[in-house]
Amino acid sequence: MQFIMDCLNVNENGNLEMSGCDLVKIAKEFGTPAYVVDDATIRNNCKKYNDSIKKYYDGNGRAIYASKALSCKYMYKLVNEEGFGIDVVSGGELYAALSAGFPADKIYFHGNNKTPDELKYALENNIGRIMVDNALELSRINEIAGELKIKANIIIRITPGIDASTHDFIKTGQIDSKFGAVLETGEADDLVALAVKAENVCIKGFHCHIGSQIFDLEPFEHAAEVMMNFIGDVKEKYGIITDELDLGGGFGIRYTEDDNPSDLGEYMNAVSKVVKRVAKERDVKLPFIIVEPGRSMVAEAGLTLYSVGTIKNIPNIRTYVSIDGGMTDNPRYILYQSRYTAVSAENPLAPQDKTVTIAGKCCESGDLIGKDMPLNDVKVGEIIAILSTGAYNYSMSSNYNRVPRPPIIMIKDGKPTVAVRRETYDDMLKCDMF
Ligand code: LLP
């Protein structure tokens, strides 16, 4: 049996297993809901990124993990062991990374509105690069770096004007975006001019990120072309030779069988070709390439185990299967109407001949995992798995309705380890002052 997550199998007990660990046993031992994540799959993804940069770009680049996809100390340690850098987008992510011992010089700090405190925290810790989003931010960085008597190494974020085909909320490359300096309007050029004059910054390169969950290669190639031409323009106009080109993340993954992402090697090959061609055409130095994968690093490495609590059949309308989690551990349906695959951990081979709506337990009608999804004839108490929840689930979870967050159970060397423990009621009250 082939599941959309490669690390899944059916074991001799007929249960779903992840890299040799019985998921029904895990549900019994650690309780539900629980995120279960496969360490080996993530390491394998790191290897794929590292190898493809070696193969198609002579190793002249670096993959940095966009840690917003799944931020926990275990992950920072894992990707560090695999030679990755990281992208952080808040003081909180930066704090988590530094607490996990992540080397500061391989940290890249993103965001459209980093606060002065966050910028100071980053600069005091000498992190690798600060991605500059806009002119106001540039002046803040310049000022704080001056106060600290250091030079901030910056990468300027450009909005290249590329409208990739994905959900509106996760598009970022088009002109109408809160992120980055727009190319077409001249804002990008103005920002470079300001950065050239700013005394306490050093322009290391340029960045773009066109969006997330993108399957086609064409928008990535287009972005690389636009960015390389911009580097050429900057060289001609300002005589500045920058070393680094950060092409962002956005690589799509499989949530259901209908999803068909391109091969990672093909992506790197296609993008490298464009960069090399335009470098020649514009007579600019081949840049050190940075890619920032988030979702594609962890999504297909993780699933969420739930117990079925109630089943409500409304004849000729809908069957609701309610589980013991929902939008608090996975808000992606309520935010993006995202689609997922459900499999019974106890009966993974049973025919999926029912159409059900999997509902969460919050007081919110939109609190669903998915509408009209195929599933087997599940019973109350059955353990079900929602696949490909490794990215943007734990990291976007909340305590709405005072629901505690599930633990993250990592499967490593055939054994489960608690990477993040389950939240308690007391944890949720720890900031209450009365
Ligand atoms: N770099 C930058 C500057 C980004 O903004 C992002 C994602 C990434 C890299 C990583 O992109 P990825 O490889 O994961 O596609 N919460 C949404 C996704 C938001 C993505 C935000 N930025 C979701 O659940 O679909």
Short mmCIF file of C-alpha atoms and ligand atoms in Angstrom, two decimals:
data_model
loop_
_atom_site.label_atom_id
_atom_site.label_comp_id
_atom_site.label_asym_id
_atom_site.label_seq_id
_atom_site.Cartn_x
_atom_site.Cartn_y
_atom_site.Cartn_z
CA MET A 1 0.00 0.00 0.00
CA GLN A 2 1.39 3.38 -1.03
CA PHE A 3 0.50 6.38 1.12
CA ILE A 4 1.20 10.01 0.18
CA MET A 5 3.79 10.04 2.97
CA ASP A 6 6.67 7.74 2.06
CA CYS A 7 7.48 6.90 5.70
CA LEU A 8 4.13 5.11 6.23
CA ASN A 9 3.44 1.41 6.02
CA VAL A 10 1.02 -1.19 7.32
CA ASN A 11 2.58 -3.55 9.90
CA GLU A 12 1.88 -7.19 10.71
CA ASN A 13 -0.88 -6.18 13.16
CA GLY A 14 -2.62 -4.39 10.33
CA ASN A 15 -1.91 -1.01 11.92
CA LEU A 16 -0.43 2.06 10.31
CA GLU A 17 3.23 2.49 11.16
CA MET A 18 5.71 5.33 10.67
CA SER A 19 9.31 4.26 10.09
CA GLY A 20 8.72 1.03 12.02
CA CYS A 21 6.66 2.54 14.89
CA ASP A 22 3.09 1.38 15.36
CA LEU A 23 0.94 4.51 15.38
CA VAL A 24 -1.91 2.91 17.33
CA LYS A 25 0.57 2.06 20.09
CA ILE A 26 1.87 5.62 20.00
CA ALA A 27 -1.67 6.96 20.37
CA LYS A 28 -2.18 4.66 23.39
CA GLU A 29 1.13 5.56 25.00
CA PHE A 30 1.12 9.32 24.43
CA GLY A 31 -2.60 10.02 24.04
CA THR A 32 -4.41 11.93 21.29
CA PRO A 33 -4.31 14.33 19.65
CA ALA A 34 -0.61 14.02 18.94
CA TYR A 35 1.66 15.20 16.16
CA VAL A 36 3.97 12.41 15.07
CA VAL A 37 6.98 13.40 12.97
CA ASP A 38 9.61 11.28 11.25
CA ASP A 39 13.18 12.43 11.89
CA ALA A 40 14.58 10.38 8.98
CA THR A 41 12.25 11.95 6.41
CA ILE A 42 13.34 15.44 7.42
CA ARG A 43 17.02 14.48 7.28
CA ASN A 44 16.42 12.96 3.89
CA ASN A 45 14.83 16.21 2.72
CA CYS A 46 17.85 18.14 4.01
CA LYS A 47 20.05 15.82 2.02
CA LYS A 48 17.97 16.32 -1.12
CA TYR A 49 18.37 20.10 -0.88
CA ASN A 50 22.09 19.89 -0.09
CA ASP A 51 22.73 17.36 -2.86
CA SER A 52 20.80 19.30 -5.47
CA ILE A 53 22.77 22.48 -4.71
CA LYS A 54 25.97 20.45 -5.09
CA LYS A 55 24.84 18.75 -8.26
CA TYR A 56 23.31 21.68 -10.15
CA TYR A 57 25.15 24.67 -8.72
CA ASP A 58 28.57 23.31 -7.77
CA GLY A 59 27.68 23.60 -4.10
CA ASN A 60 27.86 27.39 -4.31
CA GLY A 61 24.84 27.92 -2.11
CA ARG A 62 23.05 27.11 1.08
CA ALA A 63 19.62 25.87 2.05
CA ILE A 64 18.13 27.58 5.05
CA TYR A 65 15.12 26.08 6.79
CA ALA A 66 12.13 28.45 7.06
CA SER A 67 11.50 27.59 10.66
CA LYS A 68 8.01 29.11 10.74
CA ALA A 69 6.88 25.80 9.22
CA LEU A 70 7.70 23.90 12.42
CA SER A 71 9.55 25.77 15.12
CA CYS A 72 10.77 23.73 18.06
CA LYS A 73 14.22 23.24 19.56
CA TYR A 74 14.44 19.70 18.20
CA MET A 75 14.09 21.07 14.66
CA TYR A 76 16.74 23.76 15.09
CA LYS A 77 19.17 21.11 16.34
CA LEU A 78 18.28 18.70 13.55
CA VAL A 79 18.76 21.14 10.68
CA ASN A 80 21.97 22.43 12.23
CA GLU A 81 23.33 18.87 12.26
CA GLU A 82 22.43 18.63 8.57
CA GLY A 83 24.40 21.75 7.66
CA PHE A 84 21.43 24.05 7.06
CA GLY A 85 21.02 27.69 7.95
CA ILE A 86 17.66 28.94 9.19
CA ASP A 87 15.18 31.69 8.50
CA VAL A 88 13.45 33.22 11.52
CA VAL A 89 10.66 35.77 11.40
CA SER A 90 10.30 36.99 14.96
CA GLY A 91 12.16 37.57 18.18
CA GLY A 92 10.46 34.42 19.45
CA GLU A 93 11.78 32.21 16.66
CA LEU A 94 15.20 33.80 17.05
CA TYR A 95 15.12 33.12 20.79
CA ALA A 96 14.10 29.49 20.20
CA ALA A 97 16.91 29.02 17.67
CA LEU A 98 19.56 30.59 19.90
CA SER A 99 18.28 28.57 22.87
CA ALA A 100 18.76 25.42 20.82
CA GLY A 101 22.39 26.46 20.22
CA PHE A 102 21.90 27.36 16.58
CA PRO A 103 24.99 29.19 15.21
CA ALA A 104 24.09 32.88 14.96
CA ASP A 105 26.01 33.41 11.73
CA LYS A 106 23.68 31.04 9.86
CA ILE A 107 20.49 32.81 10.98
CA TYR A 108 18.57 34.99 8.50
CA PHE A 109 15.96 37.33 9.95
CA HIS A 110 12.82 38.01 7.85
CA GLY A 111 9.66 40.03 8.36
CA ASN A 112 7.86 43.10 7.08
CA ASN A 113 7.73 44.82 10.46
CA LYS A 114 10.47 43.68 12.79
CA THR A 115 10.21 45.80 15.92
CA PRO A 116 13.16 47.93 17.06
CA ASP A 117 13.57 45.56 20.03
CA GLU A 118 13.70 42.55 17.72
CA LEU A 119 16.24 44.26 15.48
CA LYS A 120 18.39 45.15 18.46
CA TYR A 121 18.19 41.60 19.78
CA ALA A 122 19.26 40.25 16.37
CA LEU A 123 22.10 42.74 15.96
CA GLU A 124 23.39 42.23 19.49
CA ASN A 125 23.57 38.53 18.78
CA ASN A 126 25.47 39.08 15.57
CA ILE A 127 23.14 37.03 13.43
CA GLY A 128 24.13 36.25 9.85
CA ARG A 129 21.79 38.42 7.80
CA ILE A 130 18.92 40.79 8.32
CA MET A 131 16.54 40.81 5.41
CA VAL A 132 15.51 44.42 4.83
CA ASP A 133 11.90 44.75 3.81
CA ASN A 134 11.44 48.51 3.40
CA ALA A 135 13.00 51.95 3.79
CA LEU A 136 11.74 52.59 7.31
CA GLU A 137 13.21 49.36 8.46
CA LEU A 138 16.51 50.16 6.78
CA SER A 139 16.78 53.40 8.70
CA ARG A 140 15.99 51.62 11.98
CA ILE A 141 18.66 48.99 11.31
CA ASN A 142 21.17 51.65 10.35
CA GLU A 143 20.47 53.57 13.54
CA ILE A 144 20.62 50.57 15.89
CA ALA A 145 23.76 49.22 14.22
CA GLY A 146 25.31 52.69 14.68
CA GLU A 147 24.45 52.68 18.38
CA LEU A 148 26.00 49.26 18.74
CA LYS A 149 29.01 50.37 16.67
CA ILE A 150 28.67 47.46 14.25
CA LYS A 151 27.89 46.99 10.58
CA ALA A 152 24.68 45.09 9.86
CA ASN A 153 24.91 42.56 7.05
CA ILE A 154 21.72 42.97 5.07
CA ILE A 155 19.89 41.32 2.21
CA ILE A 156 17.27 43.48 0.49
CA ARG A 157 13.87 41.92 -0.17
CA ILE A 158 12.50 42.62 -3.62
CA THR A 159 8.91 42.02 -4.77
CA PRO A 160 9.53 40.82 -8.30
CA GLY A 161 5.96 41.18 -9.62
CA ILE A 162 5.27 37.49 -10.13
CA ASP A 163 1.80 36.15 -9.52
CA ALA A 164 2.24 32.44 -8.74
CA SER A 165 -0.77 30.19 -8.83
CA THR A 166 -1.57 29.43 -5.19
CA HIS A 167 -3.99 30.52 -2.44
CA ASP A 168 -4.27 34.32 -2.18
CA PHE A 169 -3.16 34.33 1.47
CA ILE A 170 0.14 32.62 0.71
CA LYS A 171 1.09 34.61 -2.41
CA THR A 172 3.83 37.15 -1.90
CA GLY A 173 5.49 37.89 -5.22
CA GLN A 174 2.82 40.16 -6.75
CA ILE A 175 2.92 43.97 -6.55
CA ASP A 176 0.01 44.16 -4.12
CA SER A 177 1.82 42.57 -1.20
CA LYS A 178 2.79 43.79 2.24
CA PHE A 179 6.25 42.31 1.73
CA GLY A 180 9.34 43.74 0.11
CA ALA A 181 10.25 46.63 -2.17
CA VAL A 182 8.40 46.62 -5.47
CA LEU A 183 10.46 46.48 -8.61
CA GLU A 184 8.05 47.99 -11.15
CA THR A 185 7.30 51.13 -9.15
CA GLY A 186 10.97 51.96 -8.56
CA GLU A 187 10.67 51.32 -4.82
CA ALA A 188 13.31 48.59 -5.02
CA ASP A 189 15.76 50.90 -6.74
CA ASP A 190 15.11 53.64 -4.18
CA LEU A 191 15.73 51.21 -1.34
CA VAL A 192 19.07 50.20 -2.84
CA ALA A 193 20.03 53.88 -3.19
CA LEU A 194 19.23 54.43 0.49
CA ALA A 195 21.14 51.33 1.54
CA VAL A 196 24.18 52.43 -0.44
CA LYS A 197 24.20 55.66 1.56
CA ALA A 198 23.53 54.05 4.95
CA GLU A 199 26.79 53.98 6.86
CA ASN A 200 26.18 51.11 9.19
CA VAL A 201 24.93 48.47 6.78
CA CYS A 202 26.66 46.25 4.28
CA ILE A 203 24.57 45.05 1.32
CA LYS A 204 25.25 41.35 0.90
CA GLY A 205 22.60 40.53 -1.66
CA PHE A 206 18.98 40.37 -2.69
CA HIS A 207 16.01 38.23 -1.84
CA CYS A 208 12.61 37.31 -3.20
CA HIS A 209 9.92 34.85 -2.15
CA ILE A 210 6.99 34.46 -4.52
CA GLY A 211 4.64 32.39 -2.37
CA SER A 212 4.05 28.96 -0.97
CA GLN A 213 2.70 25.55 -2.09
CA ILE A 214 3.71 26.23 -5.71
CA PHE A 215 3.90 23.26 -8.08
CA ASP A 216 5.06 24.80 -11.38
CA LEU A 217 8.69 25.52 -12.03
CA GLU A 218 8.00 28.42 -14.37
CA PRO A 219 7.31 31.12 -11.71
CA PHE A 220 10.50 30.15 -9.87
CA GLU A 221 12.50 30.41 -13.11
CA HIS A 222 10.86 33.72 -13.89
CA ALA A 223 11.70 35.05 -10.41
CA ALA A 224 15.35 33.97 -10.80
CA GLU A 225 15.52 35.77 -14.14
CA VAL A 226 14.00 38.99 -12.78
CA MET A 227 16.29 38.95 -9.75
CA MET A 228 19.45 38.32 -11.77
CA ASN A 229 18.56 41.18 -14.09
CA PHE A 230 18.03 43.39 -11.06
CA ILE A 231 21.48 42.43 -9.80
CA GLY A 232 22.79 43.39 -13.24
CA ASP A 233 21.00 46.75 -13.07
CA VAL A 234 22.35 47.45 -9.58
CA LYS A 235 25.86 46.68 -10.75
CA GLU A 236 25.53 49.04 -13.69
CA LYS A 237 23.89 51.84 -11.78
CA TYR A 238 25.75 51.74 -8.46
CA GLY A 239 28.82 49.69 -9.25
CA ILE A 240 27.90 47.35 -6.41
CA ILE A 241 28.75 43.70 -6.80
CA THR A 242 26.66 41.62 -4.43
CA ASP A 243 27.45 38.02 -3.61
CA GLU A 244 24.18 36.53 -2.52
CA LEU A 245 20.85 35.73 -4.17
CA ASP A 246 18.15 34.32 -1.93
CA LEU A 247 15.33 32.80 -3.94
CA GLY A 248 12.99 32.09 -1.02
CA GLY A 249 10.93 28.99 -0.42
CA GLY A 250 7.56 27.90 -1.73
CA PHE A 251 8.08 24.39 -3.02
CA GLY A 252 4.77 22.44 -3.00
CA ILE A 253 4.02 19.14 -1.27
CA ARG A 254 1.40 16.38 -1.37
CA TYR A 255 -1.64 16.84 0.85
CA THR A 256 -3.83 14.59 -1.28
CA GLU A 257 -3.30 12.33 -4.26
CA ASP A 258 -4.31 15.16 -6.56
CA ASP A 259 -1.20 17.13 -5.60
CA ASN A 260 1.67 16.69 -7.96
CA PRO A 261 4.70 18.78 -7.03
CA SER A 262 7.72 18.96 -9.33
CA ASP A 263 10.87 17.12 -8.45
CA LEU A 264 13.29 19.09 -6.29
CA GLY A 265 16.25 18.26 -8.52
CA GLU A 266 14.34 19.61 -11.53
CA TYR A 267 13.65 22.80 -9.62
CA MET A 268 17.29 23.34 -8.71
CA ASN A 269 18.42 22.43 -12.19
CA ALA A 270 15.96 24.82 -13.85
CA VAL A 271 16.71 27.72 -11.51
CA SER A 272 20.48 27.21 -11.68
CA LYS A 273 20.37 27.29 -15.46
CA VAL A 274 18.54 30.62 -15.45
CA VAL A 275 20.95 32.12 -12.91
CA LYS A 276 24.00 30.98 -14.88
CA ARG A 277 22.57 32.19 -18.19
CA VAL A 278 21.64 35.67 -16.96
CA ALA A 279 24.94 36.00 -15.08
CA LYS A 280 26.69 35.57 -18.41
CA GLU A 281 24.30 37.85 -20.31
CA ARG A 282 24.64 40.63 -17.73
CA ASP A 283 28.29 40.02 -16.95
CA VAL A 284 27.72 39.62 -13.24
CA LYS A 285 29.40 37.28 -10.82
CA LEU A 286 27.62 33.98 -10.15
CA PRO A 287 25.92 34.60 -6.83
CA PHE A 288 25.96 32.35 -3.80
CA ILE A 289 22.41 30.96 -3.93
CA ILE A 290 20.17 30.63 -0.90
CA VAL A 291 16.90 28.69 -0.84
CA GLU A 292 14.47 28.80 2.06
CA PRO A 293 12.32 25.67 2.15
CA GLY A 294 9.80 25.36 4.97
CA ARG A 295 6.79 23.24 4.03
CA SER A 296 8.72 20.87 1.77
CA MET A 297 11.10 20.07 4.63
CA VAL A 298 8.56 18.92 7.18
CA ALA A 299 5.00 18.62 5.84
CA GLU A 300 5.24 15.07 4.51
CA ALA A 301 7.25 14.02 7.56
CA GLY A 302 4.36 14.58 9.96
CA LEU A 303 0.82 13.46 10.70
CA THR A 304 -1.67 14.07 13.48
CA LEU A 305 -3.32 11.26 15.42
CA TYR A 306 -6.83 11.85 16.73
CA SER A 307 -9.50 9.73 18.42
CA VAL A 308 -12.97 9.72 16.97
CA GLY A 309 -15.33 11.06 19.67
CA THR A 310 -18.77 11.39 18.15
CA ILE A 311 -20.37 10.59 14.81
CA LYS A 312 -23.42 12.49 13.62
CA ASN A 313 -25.25 11.41 10.53
CA ILE A 314 -27.71 13.87 8.96
CA PRO A 315 -29.49 11.70 6.39
CA ASN A 316 -28.98 12.83 2.80
CA ILE A 317 -26.93 15.80 3.97
CA ARG A 318 -23.69 15.00 5.76
CA THR A 319 -21.91 12.78 8.26
CA TYR A 320 -19.81 14.60 10.83
CA VAL A 321 -17.00 12.61 12.40
CA SER A 322 -15.78 14.67 15.36
CA ILE A 323 -12.26 14.25 16.63
CA ASP A 324 -10.53 15.36 19.84
CA GLY A 325 -8.61 18.22 18.18
CA GLY A 326 -9.34 20.52 15.26
CA MET A 327 -8.64 24.14 14.39
CA THR A 328 -6.56 24.62 17.55
CA ASP A 329 -3.93 22.15 16.33
CA ASN A 330 -4.64 22.55 12.59
CA PRO A 331 -6.16 25.89 11.53
CA ARG A 332 -5.46 25.34 7.85
CA TYR A 333 -9.02 24.45 6.84
CA ILE A 334 -10.51 27.48 8.55
CA LEU A 335 -7.80 29.72 7.07
CA TYR A 336 -7.34 28.35 3.57
CA GLN A 337 -9.99 25.65 3.07
CA SER A 338 -7.04 23.33 2.74
CA ARG A 339 -7.49 19.68 1.81
CA TYR A 340 -6.02 16.72 3.65
CA THR A 341 -5.94 12.93 3.49
CA ALA A 342 -7.35 10.91 6.39
CA VAL A 343 -6.43 7.28 7.10
CA SER A 344 -7.56 5.07 9.96
CA ALA A 345 -4.47 4.08 11.97
CA GLU A 346 -6.27 0.89 13.03
CA ASN A 347 -7.76 0.00 9.66
CA PRO A 348 -5.49 1.59 7.09
CA LEU A 349 -6.43 -0.92 4.42
CA ALA A 350 -10.21 -0.72 4.91
CA PRO A 351 -11.99 0.63 1.82
CA GLN A 352 -12.48 4.38 2.03
CA ASP A 353 -16.07 4.14 0.86
CA LYS A 354 -17.66 6.73 3.13
CA THR A 355 -17.72 10.48 2.58
CA VAL A 356 -17.42 12.32 5.87
CA THR A 357 -16.74 15.77 7.22
CA ILE A 358 -14.08 15.63 9.90
CA ALA A 359 -14.92 18.20 12.55
CA GLY A 360 -12.95 19.59 15.46
CA LYS A 361 -14.19 20.16 18.99
CA CYS A 362 -14.25 23.95 19.10
CA CYS A 363 -17.36 26.10 19.31
CA GLU A 364 -16.97 27.23 15.73
CA SER A 365 -18.84 25.78 12.75
CA GLY A 366 -15.86 26.29 10.47
CA ASP A 367 -13.71 24.17 12.78
CA LEU A 368 -13.17 21.34 10.34
CA ILE A 369 -10.20 19.31 9.20
CA GLY A 370 -11.92 18.81 5.89
CA LYS A 371 -15.31 18.69 4.23
CA ASP A 372 -16.60 15.62 2.41
CA MET A 373 -13.45 13.56 2.67
CA PRO A 374 -13.17 9.86 1.85
CA LEU A 375 -12.80 7.64 4.93
CA ASN A 376 -13.51 4.09 5.99
CA ASP A 377 -16.52 3.27 8.16
CA VAL A 378 -14.89 4.49 11.39
CA LYS A 379 -16.17 3.63 14.88
CA VAL A 380 -16.25 5.80 17.98
CA GLY A 381 -12.84 5.54 19.67
CA GLU A 382 -11.00 4.68 16.45
CA ILE A 383 -7.60 6.32 15.96
CA ILE A 384 -7.37 8.23 12.72
CA ALA A 385 -4.37 9.95 11.15
CA ILE A 386 -4.47 13.17 9.14
CA LEU A 387 -1.48 13.04 6.84
CA SER A 388 1.04 15.72 5.83
CA THR A 389 0.49 17.92 8.87
CA GLY A 390 4.20 18.41 9.61
CA ALA A 391 4.22 22.01 8.38
CA TYR A 392 2.18 24.98 9.58
CA ASN A 393 0.13 22.96 12.06
CA TYR A 394 1.98 22.98 15.39
CA SER A 395 3.48 26.35 14.49
CA MET A 396 0.04 27.87 13.86
CA SER A 397 -1.74 26.14 16.72
CA SER A 398 -3.63 28.10 19.38
CA ASN A 399 -5.33 27.74 22.74
CA TYR A 400 -8.73 28.84 21.47
CA ASN A 401 -11.41 27.47 23.79
CA ARG A 402 -8.52 26.80 26.22
CA VAL A 403 -7.57 23.65 24.37
CA PRO A 404 -4.00 22.55 25.22
CA ARG A 405 -1.57 21.96 22.38
CA PRO A 406 -0.73 18.34 21.50
CA PRO A 407 2.78 16.97 21.94
CA ILE A 408 5.24 16.44 19.10
CA ILE A 409 6.41 12.84 19.10
CA MET A 410 9.52 12.37 16.96
CA ILE A 411 10.26 8.98 15.50
CA LYS A 412 13.99 8.46 15.53
CA ASP A 413 15.82 5.16 14.97
CA GLY A 414 12.54 3.26 15.22
CA LYS A 415 11.66 4.77 18.61
CA PRO A 416 9.28 7.54 19.66
CA THR A 417 10.72 10.49 21.59
CA VAL A 418 8.75 13.41 23.01
CA ALA A 419 10.25 16.47 21.32
CA VAL A 420 7.60 18.82 22.71
CA ARG A 421 5.42 17.66 25.59
CA ARG A 422 1.66 18.06 25.72
CA GLU A 423 0.53 21.39 27.15
CA THR A 424 -1.26 21.26 30.49
CA TYR A 425 -4.13 23.37 31.82
CA ASP A 426 -1.57 25.01 34.12
CA ASP A 427 0.65 25.92 31.15
CA MET A 428 -2.29 27.77 29.66
CA LEU A 429 -2.79 29.82 32.82
CA LYS A 430 0.83 30.71 33.42
CA CYS A 431 0.42 34.30 32.19
CA ASP A 432 -2.83 34.94 34.05
CA MET A 433 -1.98 37.42 36.83
CA PHE A 434 -5.15 36.98 38.92
N1 LLP B 1 10.81 32.41 2.91
C1 LLP B 1 9.92 33.37 3.19
C2 LLP B 1 10.37 34.76 3.14
C3 LLP B 1 8.60 33.05 3.52
O1 LLP B 1 7.74 34.02 3.78
C4 LLP B 1 8.21 31.69 3.57
C5 LLP B 1 6.84 31.33 3.94
C6 LLP B 1 9.16 30.70 3.29
C7 LLP B 1 10.45 31.10 2.95
C8 LLP B 1 8.85 29.24 3.33
O2 LLP B 1 7.92 28.92 2.36
P1 LLP B 1 7.52 27.37 2.15
O3 LLP B 1 8.74 26.65 1.64
O4 LLP B 1 7.07 26.85 3.45
O5 LLP B 1 6.42 27.41 1.16
N2 LLP B 1 0.78 29.30 6.81
C9 LLP B 1 0.70 29.04 5.39
C10 LLP B 1 2.05 29.21 4.74
C11 LLP B 1 2.63 30.58 4.95
C12 LLP B 1 3.99 30.72 4.32
C13 LLP B 1 4.65 31.95 4.81
N3 LLP B 1 5.95 32.18 4.30
C14 LLP B 1 0.15 27.64 5.16
O6 LLP B 1 -0.17 26.95 6.13
O7 LLP B 1 -0.03 27.24 4.03
#
